[in-house]
Short mmCIF file of C-alpha atoms in Angstrom, two decimals:
data_model
loop_
_atom_site.label_atom_id
_atom_site.label_comp_id
_atom_site.label_asym_id
_atom_site.label_seq_id
_atom_site.Cartn_x
_atom_site.Cartn_y
_atom_site.Cartn_z
CA UNK A 81 -15.43 105.38 -36.60
CA UNK A 82 -13.16 102.39 -36.04
CA UNK A 83 -14.60 98.88 -35.79
CA UNK A 84 -11.94 98.02 -33.22
CA UNK A 85 -10.74 94.42 -33.51
CA UNK A 86 -12.97 93.42 -36.43
CA UNK A 87 -11.14 91.95 -39.41
CA UNK A 88 -12.57 91.28 -42.85
CA UNK A 89 -11.51 87.91 -44.15
CA UNK A 90 -11.09 88.54 -47.85
CA UNK A 91 -13.16 85.50 -48.84
CA UNK A 92 -16.27 87.12 -47.33
CA UNK A 93 -16.17 89.71 -50.10
CA UNK A 94 -14.75 87.26 -52.60
CA UNK A 95 -15.18 89.45 -55.68
CA UNK A 96 -12.96 92.18 -54.24
CA UNK A 97 -9.31 92.27 -55.22
CA UNK A 98 -6.66 92.91 -52.59
CA UNK A 99 -6.72 96.62 -53.39
CA UNK A 100 -10.52 96.75 -53.24
CA UNK A 101 -10.62 94.85 -49.95
CA UNK A 102 -8.07 97.16 -48.33
CA UNK A 103 -9.92 100.21 -49.64
CA UNK A 104 -13.22 98.77 -48.40
CA UNK A 105 -11.76 98.24 -44.95
CA UNK A 106 -10.51 101.83 -44.88
CA UNK A 107 -13.89 103.21 -45.92
CA UNK A 108 -15.79 101.13 -43.36
CA UNK A 109 -13.39 101.73 -40.47
CA UNK A 110 -12.16 98.13 -40.37
CA UNK A 111 -8.52 98.11 -39.35
CA UNK A 112 -7.55 94.52 -40.24
CA UNK A 113 -7.87 92.13 -43.14
CA UNK A 114 -7.35 88.39 -43.57
CA UNK A 115 -5.73 87.79 -46.95
CA UNK A 116 -5.75 84.78 -49.26
CA UNK A 117 -2.63 83.72 -51.07
CA UNK A 118 -4.12 83.57 -54.56
CA UNK A 119 -5.34 87.16 -54.28
CA UNK A 120 -1.98 88.27 -52.93
CA UNK A 121 -0.23 86.55 -55.83
CA UNK A 122 -2.50 88.34 -58.28
CA UNK A 123 -1.67 91.73 -56.79
CA UNK A 124 1.98 90.88 -56.17
CA UNK A 125 3.50 90.01 -52.80
CA UNK A 126 5.71 93.09 -52.44
CA UNK A 127 2.94 95.36 -53.73
CA UNK A 128 0.48 93.89 -51.23
CA UNK A 129 2.92 94.35 -48.37
CA UNK A 130 3.33 98.02 -49.34
CA UNK A 131 -0.42 98.47 -49.77
CA UNK A 132 -1.36 97.27 -46.30
CA UNK A 133 1.51 99.16 -44.67
CA UNK A 134 0.59 102.40 -46.42
CA UNK A 135 -3.09 101.95 -45.53
CA UNK A 136 -2.28 101.21 -41.88
CA UNK A 137 -4.23 97.94 -42.10
CA UNK A 138 -3.16 94.91 -40.05
CA UNK A 139 -2.98 91.51 -41.74
CA UNK A 140 -4.80 89.32 -39.22
CA UNK A 141 -4.03 86.12 -41.11
CA UNK A 142 -2.80 84.70 -44.37
CA UNK A 143 -4.79 81.78 -45.71
CA UNK A 144 -3.71 79.23 -46.37
CA UNK A 145 -0.95 76.72 -46.02
CA UNK A 146 -1.30 73.09 -45.13
CA UNK A 147 -2.52 70.03 -47.06
CA UNK A 148 0.26 68.18 -45.31
CA UNK A 149 -0.99 64.65 -45.94
CA UNK A 150 0.02 64.50 -49.61
CA UNK A 151 3.46 64.21 -51.10
CA UNK A 152 4.14 67.76 -52.32
CA UNK A 153 3.51 69.92 -49.26
CA UNK A 154 6.99 71.11 -48.35
CA UNK A 155 7.87 73.72 -50.96
CA UNK A 156 4.42 75.29 -51.02
CA UNK A 157 4.30 75.64 -47.25
CA UNK A 158 7.76 77.13 -47.06
CA UNK A 159 6.65 79.64 -49.69
CA UNK A 160 3.49 80.39 -47.68
CA UNK A 161 5.58 81.02 -44.56
CA UNK A 162 7.84 83.38 -46.48
CA UNK A 163 4.79 85.23 -47.80
CA UNK A 164 3.31 85.58 -44.31
CA UNK A 165 6.61 87.00 -43.09
CA UNK A 166 6.70 89.57 -45.89
CA UNK A 167 3.13 90.65 -45.14
CA UNK A 168 3.66 90.82 -41.39
CA UNK A 169 0.66 88.53 -40.95
CA UNK A 170 -0.32 87.66 -37.39
CA UNK A 171 -0.47 84.00 -38.43
CA UNK A 172 -0.48 81.59 -41.36
CA UNK A 173 -3.61 79.44 -41.24
CA UNK A 174 -3.02 75.74 -41.95
CA UNK A 175 -5.79 73.53 -43.29
CA UNK A 176 -3.97 70.27 -42.75
CA UNK A 177 -5.40 68.13 -45.55
CA UNK A 178 -7.56 65.03 -45.82
CA UNK A 179 -6.87 61.41 -46.59
CA UNK A 180 -3.99 60.90 -49.04
CA UNK A 181 -5.48 60.68 -52.52
CA UNK A 182 -8.70 62.52 -51.64
CA UNK A 183 -8.79 66.09 -52.93
CA UNK A 184 -11.50 68.73 -52.35
CA UNK A 185 -14.23 68.58 -54.95
CA UNK A 186 -12.87 65.48 -56.68
CA UNK A 187 -13.63 61.76 -56.47
CA UNK A 188 -11.04 59.76 -54.52
CA UNK A 189 -8.06 58.84 -56.67
CA UNK A 190 -7.49 55.17 -57.51
CA UNK A 191 -5.67 53.55 -54.62
CA UNK A 192 -6.40 56.37 -52.18
CA UNK A 193 -5.62 55.74 -48.52
CA UNK A 194 -8.27 55.07 -45.88
CA UNK A 195 -5.61 55.17 -43.15
CA UNK A 196 -6.90 58.05 -41.02
CA UNK A 197 -4.41 57.50 -38.20
CA UNK A 198 -1.59 57.45 -40.71
CA UNK A 199 -2.78 60.71 -42.27
CA UNK A 200 -2.79 62.36 -38.86
CA UNK A 201 0.73 61.09 -38.22
CA UNK A 202 1.80 62.73 -41.49
CA UNK A 203 0.48 66.05 -40.21
CA UNK A 204 2.52 65.74 -37.02
CA UNK A 205 5.67 64.85 -38.99
CA UNK A 206 5.20 67.80 -41.34
CA UNK A 207 4.80 70.21 -38.43
CA UNK A 208 8.11 68.97 -37.04
CA UNK A 209 9.69 70.32 -40.23
CA UNK A 210 7.65 73.49 -40.70
CA UNK A 211 7.50 74.84 -37.14
CA UNK A 212 11.24 75.63 -36.85
CA UNK A 213 11.24 77.14 -40.36
CA UNK A 214 8.33 79.39 -39.38
CA UNK A 215 9.97 80.29 -36.09
CA UNK A 216 13.14 81.42 -37.82
CA UNK A 217 11.05 83.83 -39.90
CA UNK A 218 8.86 85.13 -37.09
CA UNK A 219 5.73 83.46 -38.45
CA UNK A 220 3.15 81.71 -36.30
CA UNK A 221 1.41 78.69 -37.79
CA UNK A 222 -2.29 78.43 -36.86
CA UNK A 223 -3.81 74.95 -37.04
CA UNK A 224 -7.46 75.07 -38.04
CA UNK A 225 -9.61 72.13 -37.03
CA UNK A 226 -12.45 71.72 -39.52
CA UNK A 227 -15.90 70.26 -38.94
CA UNK A 228 -15.78 66.45 -39.27
CA UNK A 229 -17.79 66.56 -42.52
CA UNK A 230 -14.57 67.80 -44.14
CA UNK A 231 -12.35 65.10 -42.67
CA UNK A 232 -11.93 63.05 -45.85
CA UNK A 233 -10.89 65.81 -48.24
CA UNK A 234 -9.76 68.88 -46.27
CA UNK A 235 -8.72 68.29 -42.67
CA UNK A 236 -8.09 65.10 -40.72
CA UNK A 237 -7.91 67.36 -37.66
CA UNK A 238 -11.55 67.83 -36.62
CA UNK A 239 -11.54 69.14 -33.05
CA UNK A 240 -9.80 71.86 -31.12
CA UNK A 241 -8.40 69.16 -28.83
CA UNK A 242 -6.70 67.43 -31.77
CA UNK A 243 -5.27 70.74 -32.95
CA UNK A 244 -3.93 71.54 -29.49
CA UNK A 245 -2.41 68.09 -29.10
CA UNK A 246 -0.40 68.79 -32.25
CA UNK A 247 0.41 72.40 -31.44
CA UNK A 248 1.69 71.67 -27.94
CA UNK A 249 4.59 69.67 -29.37
CA UNK A 250 6.08 73.04 -30.43
CA UNK A 251 6.74 76.47 -28.90
CA UNK A 252 3.62 78.60 -28.64
CA UNK A 253 5.14 81.35 -30.76
CA UNK A 254 5.66 78.85 -33.58
CA UNK A 255 2.38 76.89 -33.58
CA UNK A 256 -1.02 78.01 -32.35
CA UNK A 257 -4.62 77.19 -33.18
CA UNK A 258 -7.62 78.82 -34.79
CA UNK A 259 -10.86 79.01 -32.87
CA UNK A 260 -13.54 79.07 -35.57
CA UNK A 261 -17.19 79.24 -34.53
CA UNK A 262 -18.47 77.46 -37.64
CA UNK A 263 -16.15 74.50 -37.24
CA UNK A 264 -16.23 74.15 -33.47
CA UNK A 265 -19.53 75.39 -32.00
CA UNK A 266 -20.99 71.86 -31.99
CA UNK A 267 -18.16 70.30 -29.95
CA UNK A 268 -19.32 69.43 -26.38
CA UNK A 269 -15.73 69.96 -25.18
CA UNK A 270 -15.18 73.28 -26.92
CA UNK A 271 -15.24 75.47 -23.80
CA UNK A 272 -12.76 73.31 -21.96
CA UNK A 273 -10.46 73.26 -24.95
CA UNK A 274 -10.65 77.04 -25.42
CA UNK A 275 -9.62 77.47 -21.79
CA UNK A 276 -6.82 74.97 -22.32
CA UNK A 277 -5.66 76.82 -25.45
CA UNK A 278 -4.84 80.06 -23.62
CA UNK A 279 -2.06 81.83 -25.48
CA UNK A 280 -2.14 79.15 -28.20
CA UNK A 281 -5.11 80.95 -29.76
CA UNK A 282 -3.60 82.54 -32.85
CA UNK A 283 -6.84 83.53 -34.58
CA UNK A 284 -10.53 83.84 -33.74
CA UNK A 285 -12.79 83.48 -36.76
CA UNK A 286 -16.53 83.98 -36.58
CA UNK A 287 -19.35 83.11 -38.92
CA UNK A 288 -22.71 81.45 -38.56
CA UNK A 289 -24.00 78.06 -39.77
CA UNK A 290 -27.02 77.89 -42.01
CA UNK A 291 -29.88 75.52 -41.31
CA UNK A 292 -30.93 73.72 -43.40
CA UNK A 293 -27.57 73.05 -44.98
CA UNK A 294 -27.16 73.93 -48.67
CA UNK A 295 -26.36 71.17 -51.20
CA UNK A 296 -22.69 72.24 -51.10
CA UNK A 297 -21.84 72.10 -47.41
CA UNK A 298 -18.68 74.13 -48.03
CA UNK A 299 -21.04 77.09 -48.54
CA UNK A 300 -23.00 76.58 -45.32
CA UNK A 301 -21.43 79.59 -43.61
CA UNK A 302 -23.41 82.73 -42.97
CA UNK A 303 -22.98 86.25 -41.65
CA UNK A 304 -23.34 86.18 -37.85
CA UNK A 305 -27.00 86.34 -36.92
CA UNK A 306 -28.25 84.52 -40.01
CA UNK A 307 -27.84 81.00 -38.61
CA UNK A 308 -27.91 78.90 -35.46
CA UNK A 309 -24.70 79.72 -33.54
CA UNK A 310 -24.70 81.50 -30.17
CA UNK A 311 -21.68 83.81 -30.38
CA UNK A 312 -21.79 85.25 -26.86
CA UNK A 313 -20.54 82.26 -24.86
CA UNK A 314 -17.91 81.30 -27.42
CA UNK A 315 -16.56 84.84 -27.65
CA UNK A 316 -16.54 85.24 -23.88
CA UNK A 317 -14.58 82.00 -23.54
CA UNK A 318 -12.01 83.17 -26.09
CA UNK A 319 -11.66 86.48 -24.25
CA UNK A 320 -11.32 84.71 -20.89
CA UNK A 321 -8.53 82.58 -22.36
CA UNK A 322 -6.59 85.79 -22.93
CA UNK A 323 -6.98 86.30 -26.67
CA UNK A 324 -6.63 89.97 -27.56
CA UNK A 325 -6.11 89.77 -31.32
CA UNK A 326 -8.33 90.53 -34.27
CA UNK A 327 -11.67 88.82 -34.87
CA UNK A 328 -12.11 87.73 -38.47
CA UNK A 329 -15.47 87.30 -40.10
CA UNK A 330 -15.00 84.58 -42.74
CA UNK A 331 -18.05 83.61 -44.77
CA UNK A 332 -18.33 81.06 -47.60
CA UNK A 333 -21.81 81.63 -49.00
CA UNK A 334 -22.98 81.96 -52.60
CA UNK A 335 -25.65 84.56 -51.79
CA UNK A 336 -23.18 86.66 -49.79
CA UNK A 337 -20.66 86.49 -52.64
CA UNK A 338 -23.32 87.62 -55.13
CA UNK A 339 -24.30 90.65 -53.04
CA UNK A 340 -22.76 94.13 -53.13
CA UNK A 341 -19.51 93.81 -51.13
CA UNK A 342 -20.01 97.21 -49.51
CA UNK A 343 -23.44 96.14 -48.26
CA UNK A 344 -21.97 92.87 -47.01
CA UNK A 345 -19.22 94.65 -45.10
CA UNK A 346 -21.70 97.11 -43.59
CA UNK A 347 -23.82 94.18 -42.39
CA UNK A 348 -20.76 92.35 -41.07
CA UNK A 349 -19.73 95.39 -39.09
CA UNK A 350 -23.21 95.86 -37.60
CA UNK A 351 -23.54 92.17 -36.64
CA UNK A 352 -20.06 92.14 -35.13
CA UNK A 353 -20.95 95.17 -33.01
CA UNK A 354 -24.19 93.58 -31.85
CA UNK A 355 -23.28 89.90 -31.40
CA UNK A 356 -19.53 89.62 -30.86
CA UNK A 357 -17.90 92.83 -29.61
CA UNK A 358 -19.93 93.08 -26.36
CA UNK A 359 -18.43 89.76 -25.22
CA UNK A 360 -14.76 90.55 -25.88
#
């Protein structure tokens, strides 16, 4: 039986290759998958495009482009856009990058920049270049605002409002936003911004937040129902805004990664049916 609009983000079952993830989706009745570029590269871009087409699986997103605040973003993001076009992905997710000189998992480089406003201006300037390139190739960029704890090293865009302010400088078919429950559930303005987003919503990603937080806060995500987030109101708001695309479950969690991927996907499907789907 089909799981409808549920999509498996490949990182949830991190140990699965592209081929294993697509096969797992087929066996569990999941009709869409969110792919990661490094896995696609390992399988081969053309081979991956054939695989998903032959399996009848939608590519709900390709993750990720971005990191626009450094000095070497252009070629990699153009390549990511080309890859998304080849895969027929519904969007290319952009994690925009942190302060210049601050990289994920590394100490700040000597002479790193503390200029947060300047870093955000770099993101806007980069989008001015990338949005037309994406539009020419039929690819929609999806800006993902990350929780403020990741501002220094991953994303100087922390709220849905900030993401929309950037996206609205460009045609909706070129630049949209990601609504991600983990990153945005805490925001007191989230419901107003979801309503504002309307057809700018390019992706809806759901996962829970653990409490207490683990030592590595990057791994604080959980399968829906295992944390503190109330999915009903957020999902209903996304539906009321007009979003009719796939709903990705994206989980970064060491215990989930260590578990049997088939058991994880079965749990994901059951939690989606119970906590998310009734509100779409």
